[in-house]
């Protein structure tokens, strides 16, 4: 097929049987259908996939018609199938997926089938990026060596998977963060297969998969269970979404960063309400944003609740493909194909604006420098209000914006010794400052902005206190390349920001330990210490157990707060750092060292060039010598090691039969936990460090491990014995039974306070089913299938909540845990439920989505 097609469906093979539903619809489209021209560009991608895969079995003609008639069907709760072009995984979620596949092969073998039928048919890329931790300050090589030493068994298992399963490619550790590698290297934008063309699209086992939407590739995060189904050839069943048009206009101030824009968008769209919807960006303001800026906005899509945040392909997208080293031939066919099928945008041409369910608008000129926190990414704070906001939070009632510290303790100061010198910690003292995460490290403008600010700071004699744990963990080797070439890396190093690894580190909780004197001072004063990171998540207990306040900020602001040493500073009125007066005879304010957009763009044009990307990515799959030397088995069935504490055959397929068992009613269930609003998947299944006094730690100790070998929960997701014990093990979990934060609950029959796992084990031994009560937005945050697998293994049969995050609800369904939602207007409080009742849930046959079921309480 030539790329000079002139209608949306000419990539179908001709001639087809005239009775074939694909051919019938092709003939309709060939005549020109005005409905297509009014569809949002994101819906056109769903339509193309439906047409291409229409087989009257998994995808039917009626599905195609439903999508084509989106303007009418969007509000009718119509379900349609979607077959994405590929799947992407990272290792924290990828290891459990490969473990499941290996266990599936065993189960199929036991049932007398061919185990090799368990094999991905949809291309999958797995990027190992979540294992590396910031343990030592001797930088990247040492941290990567420690990563290999700790995770060798997991890496061998993944290497076995890359051999045992077809269509699975592994990107070795040390290559970068999955979403940046996807953006700079893996993204096809348009697939070319045996002369045929079709749009790139994907789902991923990380909620920030949406970052790729910034390049015009439709993608979003799903649970590991859904991703496994897609890899095995099943379409995703999705409700045809409403599409909110987000119009950008105006010009941002020269001191504004993309981080400021995305934090503003996040708060705005949270207020609009876009849960379960697509957001599609349009308007002349989009044309002013680079792909890195658009990707930053798309990356935080989960934080404002949408399914996808789509920026259709335009000339800027093609320029980015050229900048990142894609071949000229590819640029040509991507452009021709997308223009031919009406999927190429000119953001300044209003005649191309499609119909939307709703339109909201942001004037970029109204955006101001800001942060978000101290506990949620949507809680945006203008930098000018940061000091006042923190001090208000300090005394406010415990909640998303409160720590409930008594007024007489607000000025608590704790002196401590570090490296032979005395320092003082207070409430709001910064102890972690991390330039990290896919959200920002993929963006040259904010990374070079941080470097230029560091240069000016050092030249003015400013420094960072040595006890502050500073780090720089770029999303790819390209970042290091242009920071060095532009001459700013040395200045970052002088402030303590040197490369400690390539991967998702502090943002996922792999921040490593704080210096012991710092921990002791925080504990002694019961201080609300602060972490500042250029990440996308700052939920309680995620970044570090000793930083109760965590703020998301642009990389330049991370450095600024590190220099200041506290978040209790008004940069407009107070000088930054020490009262240094040697610069032009006056104190140094942040505005004196802040780089302008013009300064940054000049450096970016000179140093961010295609040859850098080509050099880094040409050798990405072979450059890691330790990965290359790993020896992995080549058997098609995995040989499980009973001594392993990392990889274990899961019990999910035990007792599998050829006949599907119907769901059963739940009788006289006890409530395991009574939870409030915004319980995240981090609360349910933490990814970070394993506390020494936890159930998981006791289990690992019984297997002969010492605390230094515990590693993290995320690294142990291939072992259900550890992960079950880690379920609801977050130290910031607030359980209404206890009226405090603790990874514990009350065993109702005896009244004992126990770790959650120990209580669940008691219930299971008695043969009693369990239920969890929760408020709004249960399961928000990361697309973490262990947040559903873990409760399943604890014996939880249902969750009763006011609302759910989309991915977590799907994961619960996939594990057979029923997501029950109160009827409109009802809550646990309005119904007088305390959680100390016994619950019976009557499951009718057939069970269908959104049906009403009876819950009896006694």
Short mmCIF file of N, CA and C in Angstrom, two decimals, residues 355-508:
data_model
loop_
_atom_site.label_atom_id
_atom_site.label_comp_id
_atom_site.label_asym_id
_atom_site.label_seq_id
_atom_site.Cartn_x
_atom_site.Cartn_y
_atom_site.Cartn_z
N UNK A 355 -15.59 17.95 17.17
CA UNK A 355 -16.59 18.06 18.22
C UNK A 355 -16.04 17.44 19.50
N UNK A 356 -16.36 18.06 20.64
CA UNK A 356 -15.97 17.51 21.94
C UNK A 356 -17.20 17.41 22.83
N UNK A 357 -17.11 16.58 23.83
CA UNK A 357 -18.19 16.48 24.81
C UNK A 357 -18.32 17.78 25.58
N UNK A 358 -17.18 18.38 25.89
CA UNK A 358 -17.11 19.59 26.70
C UNK A 358 -15.80 20.28 26.35
N UNK A 359 -15.78 21.59 26.41
CA UNK A 359 -14.56 22.35 26.15
C UNK A 359 -14.23 23.20 27.37
N UNK A 360 -12.98 23.10 27.83
CA UNK A 360 -12.48 23.99 28.88
C UNK A 360 -11.22 24.66 28.35
N UNK A 361 -10.84 25.76 28.98
CA UNK A 361 -9.77 26.58 28.40
C UNK A 361 -8.78 27.03 29.47
N UNK A 362 -7.52 27.14 29.08
CA UNK A 362 -6.48 27.68 29.96
C UNK A 362 -5.68 28.71 29.17
N UNK A 363 -5.57 29.90 29.74
CA UNK A 363 -4.70 30.93 29.18
C UNK A 363 -3.32 30.73 29.80
N UNK A 364 -2.34 30.36 28.99
CA UNK A 364 -1.00 30.07 29.49
C UNK A 364 -0.35 31.28 30.17
N UNK A 365 -0.84 32.45 29.85
CA UNK A 365 -0.29 33.66 30.46
C UNK A 365 -0.65 33.78 31.95
N UNK A 366 -1.65 32.98 32.39
CA UNK A 366 -2.08 33.05 33.80
C UNK A 366 -1.31 32.08 34.69
N UNK A 367 -0.45 31.25 34.11
CA UNK A 367 0.28 30.26 34.88
C UNK A 367 1.40 30.93 35.68
N UNK A 368 1.53 30.55 36.94
CA UNK A 368 2.59 31.11 37.81
C UNK A 368 3.46 29.96 38.32
N UNK A 369 4.70 30.26 38.76
CA UNK A 369 5.54 29.20 39.34
C UNK A 369 4.83 28.53 40.52
N UNK A 370 4.89 27.21 40.59
CA UNK A 370 4.13 26.51 41.62
C UNK A 370 4.77 25.17 41.97
N UNK A 371 4.29 24.63 43.08
CA UNK A 371 4.62 23.28 43.54
C UNK A 371 3.29 22.57 43.83
N UNK A 372 3.36 21.30 44.21
CA UNK A 372 2.16 20.59 44.65
C UNK A 372 2.50 19.76 45.87
N UNK A 373 1.58 19.76 46.83
CA UNK A 373 1.80 18.96 48.03
C UNK A 373 0.97 19.48 49.18
N UNK A 374 1.24 18.98 50.39
CA UNK A 374 2.37 18.12 50.76
C UNK A 374 2.11 16.62 50.64
N UNK A 375 0.86 16.23 50.22
CA UNK A 375 0.55 14.80 50.20
C UNK A 375 -0.11 14.31 48.93
N UNK A 376 -0.52 15.25 48.04
CA UNK A 376 -1.19 14.84 46.81
C UNK A 376 -0.72 15.72 45.65
N UNK A 377 -0.62 15.13 44.45
CA UNK A 377 -0.14 15.91 43.30
C UNK A 377 -1.11 16.96 42.82
N UNK A 378 -2.40 16.83 43.12
CA UNK A 378 -3.36 17.82 42.65
C UNK A 378 -3.47 19.05 43.55
N UNK A 379 -2.78 19.03 44.70
CA UNK A 379 -2.86 20.15 45.63
C UNK A 379 -1.79 21.19 45.31
N UNK A 380 -2.09 21.99 44.29
CA UNK A 380 -1.13 22.97 43.75
C UNK A 380 -1.01 24.17 44.68
N UNK A 381 0.22 24.68 44.81
CA UNK A 381 0.51 25.86 45.63
C UNK A 381 1.40 26.81 44.85
N UNK A 382 1.00 28.04 44.61
CA UNK A 382 1.94 29.02 44.02
C UNK A 382 3.17 29.14 44.90
N UNK A 383 4.33 29.24 44.30
CA UNK A 383 5.58 29.33 45.08
C UNK A 383 5.53 30.52 46.04
N UNK A 384 4.86 31.58 45.64
CA UNK A 384 4.76 32.76 46.50
C UNK A 384 3.97 32.47 47.78
N UNK A 385 3.14 31.41 47.76
CA UNK A 385 2.33 31.06 48.93
C UNK A 385 2.90 29.88 49.71
N UNK A 386 4.03 29.35 49.27
CA UNK A 386 4.54 28.09 49.81
C UNK A 386 4.79 28.16 51.32
N UNK A 387 5.45 29.19 51.79
CA UNK A 387 5.77 29.31 53.21
C UNK A 387 4.50 29.35 54.04
N UNK A 388 3.58 30.20 53.65
CA UNK A 388 2.33 30.34 54.40
C UNK A 388 1.52 29.05 54.37
N UNK A 389 1.50 28.38 53.21
CA UNK A 389 0.73 27.15 53.08
C UNK A 389 1.29 26.05 54.00
N UNK A 390 2.62 25.92 54.03
CA UNK A 390 3.21 24.89 54.89
C UNK A 390 2.89 25.16 56.34
N UNK A 391 3.00 26.41 56.75
CA UNK A 391 2.76 26.73 58.15
C UNK A 391 1.30 26.52 58.52
N UNK A 392 0.39 26.73 57.55
CA UNK A 392 -1.02 26.43 57.79
C UNK A 392 -1.23 24.92 57.92
N UNK A 393 -0.59 24.15 57.03
CA UNK A 393 -0.70 22.69 57.08
C UNK A 393 -0.15 22.13 58.39
N UNK A 394 0.89 22.76 58.90
CA UNK A 394 1.54 22.27 60.10
C UNK A 394 0.54 22.15 61.26
N UNK A 395 -0.33 23.14 61.40
CA UNK A 395 -1.26 23.12 62.52
C UNK A 395 -2.63 22.58 62.19
N UNK A 396 -2.92 22.37 60.90
CA UNK A 396 -4.25 21.91 60.50
C UNK A 396 -4.50 20.46 60.92
N UNK A 397 -5.76 20.10 61.02
CA UNK A 397 -6.17 18.74 61.36
C UNK A 397 -5.55 17.74 60.39
N UNK A 398 -5.20 16.57 60.87
CA UNK A 398 -4.58 15.55 60.02
C UNK A 398 -5.47 15.28 58.81
N UNK A 399 -4.88 15.38 57.65
CA UNK A 399 -5.59 15.17 56.40
C UNK A 399 -4.65 15.43 55.25
N UNK A 400 -5.19 15.62 54.06
CA UNK A 400 -4.34 15.85 52.89
C UNK A 400 -3.55 17.15 53.01
N UNK A 401 -4.09 18.11 53.77
CA UNK A 401 -3.41 19.39 53.96
C UNK A 401 -3.21 19.68 55.44
N UNK A 402 -2.88 18.66 56.22
CA UNK A 402 -2.72 18.91 57.64
C UNK A 402 -1.89 17.87 58.36
N UNK A 403 -1.10 18.34 59.38
CA UNK A 403 -0.25 17.46 60.18
C UNK A 403 -0.59 17.51 61.68
N UNK A 404 -1.42 18.48 62.06
CA UNK A 404 -1.91 18.62 63.44
C UNK A 404 -0.77 18.67 64.46
N UNK A 405 0.18 19.55 64.21
CA UNK A 405 1.26 19.80 65.16
C UNK A 405 0.81 20.94 66.08
N UNK A 406 0.94 20.74 67.37
CA UNK A 406 0.51 21.75 68.34
C UNK A 406 1.24 23.07 68.11
N UNK A 407 0.54 24.20 68.28
CA UNK A 407 1.16 25.51 68.00
C UNK A 407 2.48 25.74 68.73
N UNK A 408 2.57 25.27 69.98
CA UNK A 408 3.80 25.50 70.75
C UNK A 408 4.98 24.71 70.20
N UNK A 409 4.72 23.77 69.27
CA UNK A 409 5.81 22.96 68.71
C UNK A 409 6.20 23.40 67.31
N UNK A 410 5.57 24.43 66.78
CA UNK A 410 5.86 24.86 65.41
C UNK A 410 7.29 25.35 65.24
N UNK A 411 7.90 25.82 66.29
CA UNK A 411 9.27 26.35 66.19
C UNK A 411 10.31 25.38 66.73
N UNK A 412 9.93 24.10 66.88
CA UNK A 412 10.87 23.08 67.38
C UNK A 412 12.14 23.07 66.54
N UNK A 413 13.28 23.05 67.21
CA UNK A 413 14.59 22.98 66.54
C UNK A 413 15.40 21.88 67.19
N UNK A 414 15.97 21.00 66.36
CA UNK A 414 16.75 19.87 66.88
C UNK A 414 18.17 19.96 66.32
N UNK A 415 19.16 20.24 67.18
CA UNK A 415 20.56 20.26 66.71
C UNK A 415 21.09 18.84 66.53
N UNK A 416 22.00 18.66 65.58
CA UNK A 416 22.60 17.34 65.38
C UNK A 416 23.97 17.52 64.73
N UNK A 417 24.79 16.50 64.85
CA UNK A 417 26.13 16.51 64.28
C UNK A 417 26.14 15.72 62.98
N UNK A 418 26.80 16.28 61.95
CA UNK A 418 26.96 15.56 60.69
C UNK A 418 28.34 15.88 60.12
N UNK A 419 29.13 14.86 59.92
CA UNK A 419 30.50 15.03 59.41
C UNK A 419 31.30 16.04 60.23
N UNK A 420 31.12 15.98 61.55
CA UNK A 420 31.91 16.82 62.44
C UNK A 420 31.43 18.24 62.61
N UNK A 421 30.30 18.60 61.97
CA UNK A 421 29.77 19.94 62.13
C UNK A 421 28.36 19.88 62.69
N UNK A 422 27.94 20.95 63.36
CA UNK A 422 26.60 20.99 63.94
C UNK A 422 25.64 21.71 63.01
N UNK A 423 24.47 21.10 62.86
CA UNK A 423 23.38 21.67 62.06
C UNK A 423 22.10 21.59 62.88
N UNK A 424 21.04 22.21 62.36
CA UNK A 424 19.76 22.21 63.05
C UNK A 424 18.65 21.86 62.06
N UNK A 425 17.75 20.97 62.50
CA UNK A 425 16.57 20.65 61.71
C UNK A 425 15.33 21.25 62.37
N UNK A 426 14.41 21.72 61.54
CA UNK A 426 13.13 22.26 62.00
C UNK A 426 12.01 21.63 61.19
N UNK A 427 10.78 21.92 61.56
CA UNK A 427 9.66 21.57 60.69
C UNK A 427 9.87 22.27 59.35
N UNK A 428 9.74 21.52 58.26
CA UNK A 428 9.90 22.09 56.93
C UNK A 428 11.30 22.02 56.38
N UNK A 429 12.25 21.51 57.20
CA UNK A 429 13.62 21.36 56.68
C UNK A 429 13.64 20.36 55.54
N UNK A 430 14.35 20.71 54.47
CA UNK A 430 14.48 19.81 53.32
C UNK A 430 15.57 18.79 53.61
N UNK A 431 15.25 17.50 53.53
CA UNK A 431 16.24 16.44 53.74
C UNK A 431 16.43 15.58 52.49
N UNK A 432 15.49 15.67 51.54
CA UNK A 432 15.63 15.00 50.24
C UNK A 432 15.34 16.02 49.15
N UNK A 433 16.23 16.13 48.17
CA UNK A 433 16.03 16.98 47.00
C UNK A 433 16.44 16.16 45.79
N UNK A 434 15.46 15.74 45.00
CA UNK A 434 15.74 14.78 43.93
C UNK A 434 15.23 15.28 42.58
N UNK A 435 16.15 15.37 41.63
CA UNK A 435 15.75 15.58 40.23
C UNK A 435 15.58 14.18 39.66
N UNK A 436 14.33 13.79 39.48
CA UNK A 436 14.00 12.40 39.21
C UNK A 436 12.72 12.33 38.40
N UNK A 437 12.35 11.16 37.98
CA UNK A 437 11.03 10.87 37.40
C UNK A 437 10.94 11.15 35.91
N UNK A 438 10.08 10.33 35.28
CA UNK A 438 9.81 10.48 33.85
C UNK A 438 9.16 11.82 33.53
N UNK A 439 8.41 12.39 34.48
CA UNK A 439 7.65 13.61 34.20
C UNK A 439 8.55 14.74 33.71
N UNK A 440 9.69 14.90 34.34
CA UNK A 440 10.53 16.07 34.05
C UNK A 440 11.89 15.76 33.42
N UNK A 441 12.48 14.60 33.74
CA UNK A 441 13.84 14.37 33.23
C UNK A 441 13.87 14.12 31.74
N UNK A 442 12.69 13.94 31.12
CA UNK A 442 12.64 13.79 29.66
C UNK A 442 12.63 15.13 28.95
N UNK A 443 12.52 16.21 29.72
CA UNK A 443 12.32 17.53 29.13
C UNK A 443 13.61 18.35 29.18
N UNK A 444 14.27 18.55 28.04
CA UNK A 444 15.53 19.29 28.05
C UNK A 444 15.41 20.71 28.61
N UNK A 445 14.25 21.35 28.43
CA UNK A 445 14.14 22.74 28.89
C UNK A 445 14.26 22.84 30.39
N UNK A 446 13.60 21.95 31.15
CA UNK A 446 13.68 22.06 32.61
C UNK A 446 14.99 21.48 33.13
N UNK A 447 15.56 20.49 32.43
CA UNK A 447 16.84 19.93 32.87
C UNK A 447 17.98 20.93 32.64
N UNK A 448 17.97 21.56 31.46
CA UNK A 448 18.98 22.59 31.20
C UNK A 448 18.72 23.82 32.07
N UNK A 449 17.46 24.09 32.35
CA UNK A 449 17.13 25.19 33.25
C UNK A 449 17.71 24.96 34.63
N UNK A 450 17.63 23.69 35.11
CA UNK A 450 18.22 23.35 36.41
C UNK A 450 19.74 23.53 36.35
N UNK A 451 20.34 23.12 35.23
CA UNK A 451 21.79 23.25 35.10
C UNK A 451 22.24 24.69 35.07
N UNK A 452 21.50 25.53 34.36
CA UNK A 452 21.86 26.96 34.30
C UNK A 452 21.67 27.65 35.64
N UNK A 453 20.62 27.26 36.37
CA UNK A 453 20.42 27.82 37.71
C UNK A 453 21.56 27.39 38.62
N UNK A 454 21.97 26.11 38.52
CA UNK A 454 23.10 25.63 39.34
C UNK A 454 24.36 26.42 39.02
N UNK A 455 24.59 26.68 37.75
CA UNK A 455 25.78 27.44 37.35
C UNK A 455 25.78 28.84 37.99
N UNK A 456 24.66 29.52 37.90
CA UNK A 456 24.58 30.87 38.48
C UNK A 456 24.70 30.83 40.00
N UNK A 457 24.11 29.78 40.62
CA UNK A 457 24.17 29.66 42.08
C UNK A 457 25.60 29.46 42.55
N UNK A 458 26.33 28.57 41.89
CA UNK A 458 27.72 28.31 42.27
C UNK A 458 28.57 29.56 42.06
N UNK A 459 28.34 30.25 40.96
CA UNK A 459 29.11 31.47 40.69
C UNK A 459 28.83 32.57 41.72
N UNK A 460 27.66 32.48 42.38
CA UNK A 460 27.33 33.45 43.44
C UNK A 460 27.76 32.96 44.82
N UNK A 461 28.40 31.79 44.87
CA UNK A 461 28.87 31.27 46.15
C UNK A 461 27.85 30.52 46.96
N UNK A 462 26.72 30.15 46.37
CA UNK A 462 25.69 29.41 47.09
C UNK A 462 26.03 27.93 47.12
N UNK A 463 25.52 27.22 48.12
CA UNK A 463 25.80 25.79 48.26
C UNK A 463 24.62 25.10 48.93
N UNK A 464 24.67 23.77 48.97
CA UNK A 464 23.64 22.94 49.60
C UNK A 464 24.24 22.28 50.83
N UNK A 465 23.51 22.26 51.91
CA UNK A 465 24.01 21.64 53.14
C UNK A 465 24.28 20.16 52.88
N UNK A 466 25.38 19.63 53.41
CA UNK A 466 25.82 18.28 53.03
C UNK A 466 24.92 17.14 53.51
N UNK A 467 24.07 17.37 54.52
CA UNK A 467 23.22 16.29 55.02
C UNK A 467 21.97 16.09 54.16
N UNK A 468 21.69 17.04 53.25
CA UNK A 468 20.53 16.90 52.37
C UNK A 468 20.85 15.87 51.30
N UNK A 469 19.97 14.89 51.16
CA UNK A 469 20.21 13.82 50.19
C UNK A 469 19.79 14.31 48.81
N UNK A 470 20.76 14.77 48.04
CA UNK A 470 20.53 15.27 46.70
C UNK A 470 20.82 14.18 45.69
N UNK A 471 20.09 14.19 44.57
CA UNK A 471 20.34 13.16 43.55
C UNK A 471 19.83 13.64 42.20
N UNK A 472 20.41 13.07 41.16
CA UNK A 472 20.01 13.30 39.78
C UNK A 472 19.90 11.94 39.11
N UNK A 473 18.67 11.54 38.77
CA UNK A 473 18.47 10.25 38.10
C UNK A 473 17.73 10.49 36.79
N UNK A 474 18.47 10.73 35.70
CA UNK A 474 17.86 11.05 34.41
C UNK A 474 17.05 9.90 33.83
N UNK A 475 16.18 10.26 32.88
CA UNK A 475 15.36 9.26 32.23
C UNK A 475 16.04 8.53 31.10
N UNK A 476 17.18 9.04 30.64
CA UNK A 476 17.95 8.33 29.62
C UNK A 476 19.36 8.90 29.58
N UNK A 477 20.25 8.17 28.93
CA UNK A 477 21.63 8.62 28.80
C UNK A 477 21.78 9.89 28.00
N UNK A 478 20.76 10.21 27.19
CA UNK A 478 20.81 11.44 26.39
C UNK A 478 20.91 12.66 27.30
N UNK A 479 20.22 12.62 28.43
CA UNK A 479 20.21 13.76 29.36
C UNK A 479 21.63 14.06 29.84
N UNK A 480 22.33 13.00 30.28
CA UNK A 480 23.70 13.17 30.73
C UNK A 480 24.57 13.76 29.62
N UNK A 481 24.32 13.30 28.41
CA UNK A 481 25.08 13.74 27.25
C UNK A 481 24.97 15.25 27.08
N UNK A 482 23.71 15.78 27.04
CA UNK A 482 23.60 17.21 26.76
C UNK A 482 23.92 18.07 27.98
N UNK A 483 23.76 17.53 29.19
CA UNK A 483 24.18 18.30 30.38
C UNK A 483 25.70 18.47 30.40
N UNK A 484 26.42 17.42 30.00
CA UNK A 484 27.88 17.52 29.94
C UNK A 484 28.33 18.43 28.80
N UNK A 485 27.76 18.23 27.62
CA UNK A 485 28.18 19.00 26.46
C UNK A 485 27.93 20.49 26.64
N UNK A 486 26.85 20.82 27.34
CA UNK A 486 26.52 22.24 27.54
C UNK A 486 27.31 22.87 28.68
N UNK A 487 28.06 22.06 29.42
CA UNK A 487 28.94 22.58 30.46
C UNK A 487 28.29 22.81 31.82
N UNK A 488 27.06 22.36 32.02
CA UNK A 488 26.39 22.62 33.30
C UNK A 488 26.51 21.46 34.29
N UNK A 489 26.94 20.30 33.83
CA UNK A 489 27.01 19.14 34.72
C UNK A 489 27.94 19.39 35.91
N UNK A 490 29.06 20.04 35.69
CA UNK A 490 30.01 20.30 36.78
C UNK A 490 29.38 21.16 37.88
N UNK A 491 28.54 22.08 37.49
CA UNK A 491 27.88 22.94 38.48
C UNK A 491 26.82 22.17 39.26
N UNK A 492 26.11 21.30 38.58
CA UNK A 492 25.15 20.43 39.28
C UNK A 492 25.88 19.57 40.31
N UNK A 493 27.03 19.04 39.90
CA UNK A 493 27.83 18.21 40.79
C UNK A 493 28.27 18.98 42.04
N UNK A 494 28.66 20.23 41.86
CA UNK A 494 29.12 21.03 43.00
C UNK A 494 28.01 21.28 44.01
N UNK A 495 26.77 21.21 43.57
CA UNK A 495 25.64 21.36 44.49
C UNK A 495 25.12 20.01 44.99
N UNK A 496 25.80 18.93 44.60
CA UNK A 496 25.41 17.60 45.07
C UNK A 496 24.53 16.82 44.12
N UNK A 497 24.20 17.41 42.97
CA UNK A 497 23.30 16.73 42.03
C UNK A 497 24.13 16.06 40.93
N UNK A 498 24.59 14.85 41.24
CA UNK A 498 25.31 14.08 40.24
C UNK A 498 24.51 12.82 39.93
N UNK A 499 24.73 12.27 38.75
CA UNK A 499 23.96 11.11 38.30
C UNK A 499 24.19 9.93 39.24
N UNK A 500 23.08 9.43 39.82
CA UNK A 500 23.15 8.26 40.71
C UNK A 500 22.55 7.02 40.07
N UNK A 501 21.94 7.18 38.91
CA UNK A 501 21.36 6.04 38.22
C UNK A 501 20.40 6.51 37.15
N UNK A 502 20.06 5.59 36.23
CA UNK A 502 19.09 5.86 35.19
C UNK A 502 17.88 4.98 35.45
N UNK A 503 16.81 5.58 35.93
CA UNK A 503 15.63 4.79 36.24
C UNK A 503 14.70 5.57 37.15
N UNK A 504 13.59 4.93 37.49
CA UNK A 504 12.59 5.53 38.37
C UNK A 504 13.05 5.31 39.81
N UNK A 505 13.57 6.33 40.46
CA UNK A 505 14.22 6.16 41.76
C UNK A 505 13.41 6.79 42.89
N UNK A 506 13.69 8.03 43.25
CA UNK A 506 13.02 8.65 44.39
C UNK A 506 11.51 8.70 44.19
N UNK A 507 11.04 8.92 42.97
CA UNK A 507 9.61 9.08 42.71
C UNK A 507 8.84 7.80 43.04
N UNK A 508 9.45 6.63 42.87
CA UNK A 508 8.78 5.36 43.18
C UNK A 508 9.04 4.93 44.62
#
